[in-house]
Short mmCIF file of C-alpha atoms in Angstrom, two decimals:
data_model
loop_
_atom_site.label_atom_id
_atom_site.label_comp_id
_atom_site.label_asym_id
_atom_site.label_seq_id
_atom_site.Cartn_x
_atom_site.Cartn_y
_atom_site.Cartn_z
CA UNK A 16 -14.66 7.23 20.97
CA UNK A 17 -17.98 5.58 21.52
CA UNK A 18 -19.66 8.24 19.15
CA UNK A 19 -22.43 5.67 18.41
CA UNK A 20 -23.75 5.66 21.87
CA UNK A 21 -25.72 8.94 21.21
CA UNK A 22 -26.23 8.35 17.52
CA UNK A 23 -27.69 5.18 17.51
CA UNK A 24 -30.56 6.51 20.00
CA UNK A 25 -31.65 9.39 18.16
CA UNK A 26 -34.63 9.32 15.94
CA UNK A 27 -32.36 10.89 12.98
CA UNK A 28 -30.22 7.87 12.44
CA UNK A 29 -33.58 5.93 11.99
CA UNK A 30 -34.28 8.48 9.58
CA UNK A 31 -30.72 8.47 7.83
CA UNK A 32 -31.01 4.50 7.39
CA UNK A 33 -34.74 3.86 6.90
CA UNK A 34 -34.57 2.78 3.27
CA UNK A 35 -32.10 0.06 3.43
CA UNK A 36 -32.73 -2.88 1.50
CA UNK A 37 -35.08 -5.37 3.58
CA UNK A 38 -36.06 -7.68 0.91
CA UNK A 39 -32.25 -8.15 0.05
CA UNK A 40 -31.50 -8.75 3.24
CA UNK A 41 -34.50 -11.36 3.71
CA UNK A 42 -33.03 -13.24 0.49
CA UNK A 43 -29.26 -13.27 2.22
CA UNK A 44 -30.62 -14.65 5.52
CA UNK A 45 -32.66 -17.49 3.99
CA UNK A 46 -29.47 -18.36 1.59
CA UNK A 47 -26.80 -18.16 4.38
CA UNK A 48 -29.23 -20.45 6.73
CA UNK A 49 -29.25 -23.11 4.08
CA UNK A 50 -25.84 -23.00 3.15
CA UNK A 51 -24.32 -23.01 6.96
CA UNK A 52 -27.38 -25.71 7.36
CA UNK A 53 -28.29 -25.31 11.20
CA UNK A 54 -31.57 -27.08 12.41
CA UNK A 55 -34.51 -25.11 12.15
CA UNK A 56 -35.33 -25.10 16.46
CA UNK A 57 -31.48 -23.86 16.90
CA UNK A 58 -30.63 -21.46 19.05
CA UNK A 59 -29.60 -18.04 17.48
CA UNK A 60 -28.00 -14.71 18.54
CA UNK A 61 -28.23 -11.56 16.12
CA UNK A 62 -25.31 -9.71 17.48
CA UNK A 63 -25.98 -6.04 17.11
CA UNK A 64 -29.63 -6.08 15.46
CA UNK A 65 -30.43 -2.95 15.43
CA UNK A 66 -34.14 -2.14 15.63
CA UNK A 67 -34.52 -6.38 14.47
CA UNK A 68 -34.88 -6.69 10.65
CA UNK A 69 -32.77 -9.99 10.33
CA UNK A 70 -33.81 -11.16 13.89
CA UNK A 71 -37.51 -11.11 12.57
CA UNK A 72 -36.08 -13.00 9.31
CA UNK A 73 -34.31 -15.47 11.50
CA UNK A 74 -37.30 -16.01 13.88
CA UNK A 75 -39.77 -16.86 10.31
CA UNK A 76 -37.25 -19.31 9.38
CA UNK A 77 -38.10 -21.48 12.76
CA UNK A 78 -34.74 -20.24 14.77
CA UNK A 79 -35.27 -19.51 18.27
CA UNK A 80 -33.49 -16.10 18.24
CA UNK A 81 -32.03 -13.30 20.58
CA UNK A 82 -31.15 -10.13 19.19
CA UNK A 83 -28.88 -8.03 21.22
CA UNK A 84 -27.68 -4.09 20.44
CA UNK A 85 -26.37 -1.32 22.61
CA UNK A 86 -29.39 0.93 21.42
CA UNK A 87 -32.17 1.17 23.64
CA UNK A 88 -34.19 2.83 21.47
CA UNK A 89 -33.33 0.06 18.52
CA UNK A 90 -34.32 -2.72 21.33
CA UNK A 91 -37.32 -0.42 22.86
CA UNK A 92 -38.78 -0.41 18.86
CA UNK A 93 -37.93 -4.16 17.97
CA UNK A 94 -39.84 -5.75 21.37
CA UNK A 95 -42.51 -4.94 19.35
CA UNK A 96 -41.82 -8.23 17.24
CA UNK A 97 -41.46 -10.77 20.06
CA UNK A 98 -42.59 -13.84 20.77
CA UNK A 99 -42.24 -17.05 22.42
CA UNK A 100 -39.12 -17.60 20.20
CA UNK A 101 -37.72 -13.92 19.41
CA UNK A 102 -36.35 -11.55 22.26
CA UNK A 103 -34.30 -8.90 22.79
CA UNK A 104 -32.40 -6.97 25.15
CA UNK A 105 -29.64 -3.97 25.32
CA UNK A 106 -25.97 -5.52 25.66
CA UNK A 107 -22.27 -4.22 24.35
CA UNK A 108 -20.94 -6.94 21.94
CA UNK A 109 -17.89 -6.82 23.83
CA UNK A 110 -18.73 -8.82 26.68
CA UNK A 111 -20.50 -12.17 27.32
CA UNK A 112 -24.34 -12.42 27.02
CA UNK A 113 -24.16 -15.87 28.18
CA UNK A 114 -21.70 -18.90 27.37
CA UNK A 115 -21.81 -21.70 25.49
CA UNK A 116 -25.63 -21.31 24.53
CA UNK A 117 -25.71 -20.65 21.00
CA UNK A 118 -25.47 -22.81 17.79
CA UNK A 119 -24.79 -19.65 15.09
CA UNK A 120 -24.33 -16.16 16.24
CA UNK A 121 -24.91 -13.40 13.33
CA UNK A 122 -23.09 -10.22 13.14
CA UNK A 123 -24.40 -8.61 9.43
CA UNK A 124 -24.57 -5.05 8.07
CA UNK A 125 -21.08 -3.89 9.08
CA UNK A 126 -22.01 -3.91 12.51
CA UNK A 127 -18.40 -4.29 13.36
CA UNK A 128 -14.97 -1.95 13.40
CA UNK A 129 -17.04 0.81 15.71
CA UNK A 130 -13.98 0.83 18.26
CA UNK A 131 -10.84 2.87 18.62
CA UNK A 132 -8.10 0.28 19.63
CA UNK A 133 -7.82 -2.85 17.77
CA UNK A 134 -7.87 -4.88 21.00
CA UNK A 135 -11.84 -3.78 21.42
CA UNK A 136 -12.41 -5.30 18.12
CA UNK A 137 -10.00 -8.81 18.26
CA UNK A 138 -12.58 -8.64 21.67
CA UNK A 139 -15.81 -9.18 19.83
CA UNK A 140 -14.71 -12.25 18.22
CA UNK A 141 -13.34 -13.47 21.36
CA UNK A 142 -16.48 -13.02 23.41
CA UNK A 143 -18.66 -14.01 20.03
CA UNK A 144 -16.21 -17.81 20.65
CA UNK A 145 -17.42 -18.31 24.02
CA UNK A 146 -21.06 -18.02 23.66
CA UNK A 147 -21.05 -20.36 20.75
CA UNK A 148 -21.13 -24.22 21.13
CA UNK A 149 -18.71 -26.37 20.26
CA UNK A 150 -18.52 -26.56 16.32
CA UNK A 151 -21.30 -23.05 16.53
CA UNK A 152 -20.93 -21.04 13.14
CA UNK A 153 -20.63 -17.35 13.30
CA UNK A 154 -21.65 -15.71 10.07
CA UNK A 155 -20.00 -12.29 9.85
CA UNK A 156 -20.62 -9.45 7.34
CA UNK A 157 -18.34 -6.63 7.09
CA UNK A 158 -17.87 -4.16 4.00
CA UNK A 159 -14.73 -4.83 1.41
CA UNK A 160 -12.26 -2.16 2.90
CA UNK A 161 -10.41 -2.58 -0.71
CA UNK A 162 -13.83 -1.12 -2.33
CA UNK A 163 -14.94 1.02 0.01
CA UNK A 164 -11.44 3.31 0.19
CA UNK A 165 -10.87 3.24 -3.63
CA UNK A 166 -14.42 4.56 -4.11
CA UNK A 167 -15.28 6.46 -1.24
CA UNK A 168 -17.45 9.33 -2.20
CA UNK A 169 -16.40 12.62 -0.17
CA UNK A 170 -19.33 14.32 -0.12
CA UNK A 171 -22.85 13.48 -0.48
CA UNK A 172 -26.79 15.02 0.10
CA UNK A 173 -30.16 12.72 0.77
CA UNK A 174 -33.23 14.28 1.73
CA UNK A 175 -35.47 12.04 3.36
CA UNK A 176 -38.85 13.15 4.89
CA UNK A 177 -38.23 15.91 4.73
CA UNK A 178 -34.28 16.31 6.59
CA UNK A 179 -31.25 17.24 4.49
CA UNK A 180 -28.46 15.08 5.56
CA UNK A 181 -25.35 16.54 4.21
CA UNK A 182 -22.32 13.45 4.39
CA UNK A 183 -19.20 13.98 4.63
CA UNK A 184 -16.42 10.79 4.00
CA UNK A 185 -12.84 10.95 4.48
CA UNK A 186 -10.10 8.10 5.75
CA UNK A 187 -8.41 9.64 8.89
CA UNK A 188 -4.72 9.03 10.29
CA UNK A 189 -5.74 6.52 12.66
CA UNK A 190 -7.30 4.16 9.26
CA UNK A 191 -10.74 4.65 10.13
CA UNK A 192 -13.73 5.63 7.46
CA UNK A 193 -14.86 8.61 9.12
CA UNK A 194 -18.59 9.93 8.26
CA UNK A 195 -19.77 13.43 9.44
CA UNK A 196 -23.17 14.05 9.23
CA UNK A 197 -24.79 17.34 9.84
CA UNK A 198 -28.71 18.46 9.10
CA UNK A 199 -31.23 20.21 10.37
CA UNK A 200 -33.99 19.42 12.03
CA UNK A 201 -36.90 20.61 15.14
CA UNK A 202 -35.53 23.90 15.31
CA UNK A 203 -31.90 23.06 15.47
CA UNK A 204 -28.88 22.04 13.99
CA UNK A 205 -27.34 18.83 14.54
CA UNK A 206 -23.57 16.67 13.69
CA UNK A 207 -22.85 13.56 14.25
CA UNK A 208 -19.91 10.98 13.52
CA UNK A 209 -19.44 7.49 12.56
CA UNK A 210 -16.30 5.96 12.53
CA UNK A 211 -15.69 2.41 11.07
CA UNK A 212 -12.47 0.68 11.05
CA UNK A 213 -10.45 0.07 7.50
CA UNK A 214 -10.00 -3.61 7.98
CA UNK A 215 -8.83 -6.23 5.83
CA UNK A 216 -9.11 -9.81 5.04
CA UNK A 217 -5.92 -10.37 6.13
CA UNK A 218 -6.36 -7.82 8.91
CA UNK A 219 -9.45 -10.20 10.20
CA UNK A 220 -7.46 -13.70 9.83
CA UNK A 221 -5.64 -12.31 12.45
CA UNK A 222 -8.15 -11.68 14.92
CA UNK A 223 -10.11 -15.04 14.52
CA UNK A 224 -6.65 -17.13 14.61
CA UNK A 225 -6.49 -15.71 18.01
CA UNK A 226 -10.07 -15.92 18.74
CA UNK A 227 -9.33 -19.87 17.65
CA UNK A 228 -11.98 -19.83 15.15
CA UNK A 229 -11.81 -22.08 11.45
CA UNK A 230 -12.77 -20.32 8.40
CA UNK A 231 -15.30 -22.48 6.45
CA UNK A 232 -15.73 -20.34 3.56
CA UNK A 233 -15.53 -16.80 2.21
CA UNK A 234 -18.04 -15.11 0.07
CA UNK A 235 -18.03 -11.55 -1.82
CA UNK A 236 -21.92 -10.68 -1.60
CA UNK A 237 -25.27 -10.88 -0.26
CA UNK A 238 -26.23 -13.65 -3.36
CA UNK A 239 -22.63 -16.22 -2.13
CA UNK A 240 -20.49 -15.07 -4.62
CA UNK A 241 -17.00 -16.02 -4.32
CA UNK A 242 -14.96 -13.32 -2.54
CA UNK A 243 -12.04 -11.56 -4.41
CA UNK A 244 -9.42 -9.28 -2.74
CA UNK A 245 -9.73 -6.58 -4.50
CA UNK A 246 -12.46 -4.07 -5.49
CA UNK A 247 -14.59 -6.60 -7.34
CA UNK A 248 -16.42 -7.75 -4.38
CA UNK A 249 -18.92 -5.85 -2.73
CA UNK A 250 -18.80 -7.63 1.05
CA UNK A 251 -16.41 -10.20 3.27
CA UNK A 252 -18.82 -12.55 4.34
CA UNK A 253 -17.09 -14.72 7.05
CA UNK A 254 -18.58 -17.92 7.80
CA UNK A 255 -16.50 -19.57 10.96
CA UNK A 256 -16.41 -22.44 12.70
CA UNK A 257 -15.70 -22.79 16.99
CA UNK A 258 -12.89 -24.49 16.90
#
């Protein structure tokens, strides 16, 4: 079910996404980084950084940072940004970019859950622990499933420049937040899926006991708000330790 190998390298899901929040996202980054308190010349990995918004945050803050994503086209448009201490390159989360190397490793936006056995997913973190340092932090940002599900809108429209994106929610048997998009566009019309797993807290202490990781602290939002199991909370923010 790799549906977001096509997706993610068309110009449309640019399009879909294009007015996410950047300057909340900035403001996250710069309060995470002083909270987990890493030195400013660590060594960083932005697991899954899309065309580079938070690797270009990370980078400003004096991290020396590599931001890795399946997307070529994501990668092909954020080498625009590098430098001496920024890079990027195409890699699948699921295996090892290199070991041991990296002080905090960043996985943020939900860029998580994409796979269709659990195993795939208990694999990320796995991978993630190797690649860390000893004591290396990963800060991980996935949506609150118990939100999400008890507010899930089933259908929706946004036209942006100019394309009609017609969305399409629903929570299928196999517990995954499926999202059908279909639209028109250069002569032709066009669907595409996403699929995100409906995973819990207590669904991810699971995977990181196994991974051997040591959960510092949990927060609920982008501002460190304390994280409550229920609908109140708009993210899990993870914050983990190597063990």
């Amino acid at each position: 079910m790799d549906w977001f190998k096509a997706w993610f390298n068309t110009p449309y899901y640019h399009t879909l996404y294009k007015n996410r929040n950047d300057e909340e996202a900035s403001t996250f980054i710069k309060n995470v980084t002083k909270f987990i308190d890493i030195p400013t010349n660590a060594k960083v990995m932005d697991l899954a950084c899309g065309k580079g918004r938070h690797s270009v945050t990370l980078n400003q803050l004096g991290y020396d940072v590599l931001g890795l994503d399946l997307s070529e086209e994501s990668i092909a448009y954020a080498k625009q940004f590098e430098n001496d201490h920024l890079h990027f390159d195409v890699h699948d989360m699921r295996k090892i970019y290199k070991e041991n190397e990296f002080d905090a490793i960043f996985n943020l936006f939900t860029s998580f859950g994409y796979f269709d056995n659990d195993e795939e997913n208990a694999l990320v973190f796995e991978s993630i622990k190797k690649q860390l340092k000893p004591n290396g932090i990963l800060v991980f940002d996935y949506l609150n499933a118990e939100k999400i599900v008890k507010n899930l809108i089933p259908y929706e429209e946004k036209e942006i420049d100019g394309i009609l994106f017609k969305i399409t929610k629903s929570i299928t048997d196999k517990n995954f937040i499926k999202k059908e998009i279909d639209f028109y566009a250069d002569g032709q019309d066009w669907h595409f899926e996403e699929y995100v797993k409906v995973l819990y807290k207590k669904d991810f202490d699971v995977m990181i006991e196994k991974a051997g990781f040591n959960i510092k602290h949990v927060f609920g939002n982008y501002q460190l708000g304390s994280f409550f199991n229920d609908t109140s909370s708009d993210r899990l923010i993870l914050i983990l330790e190597n063990a």
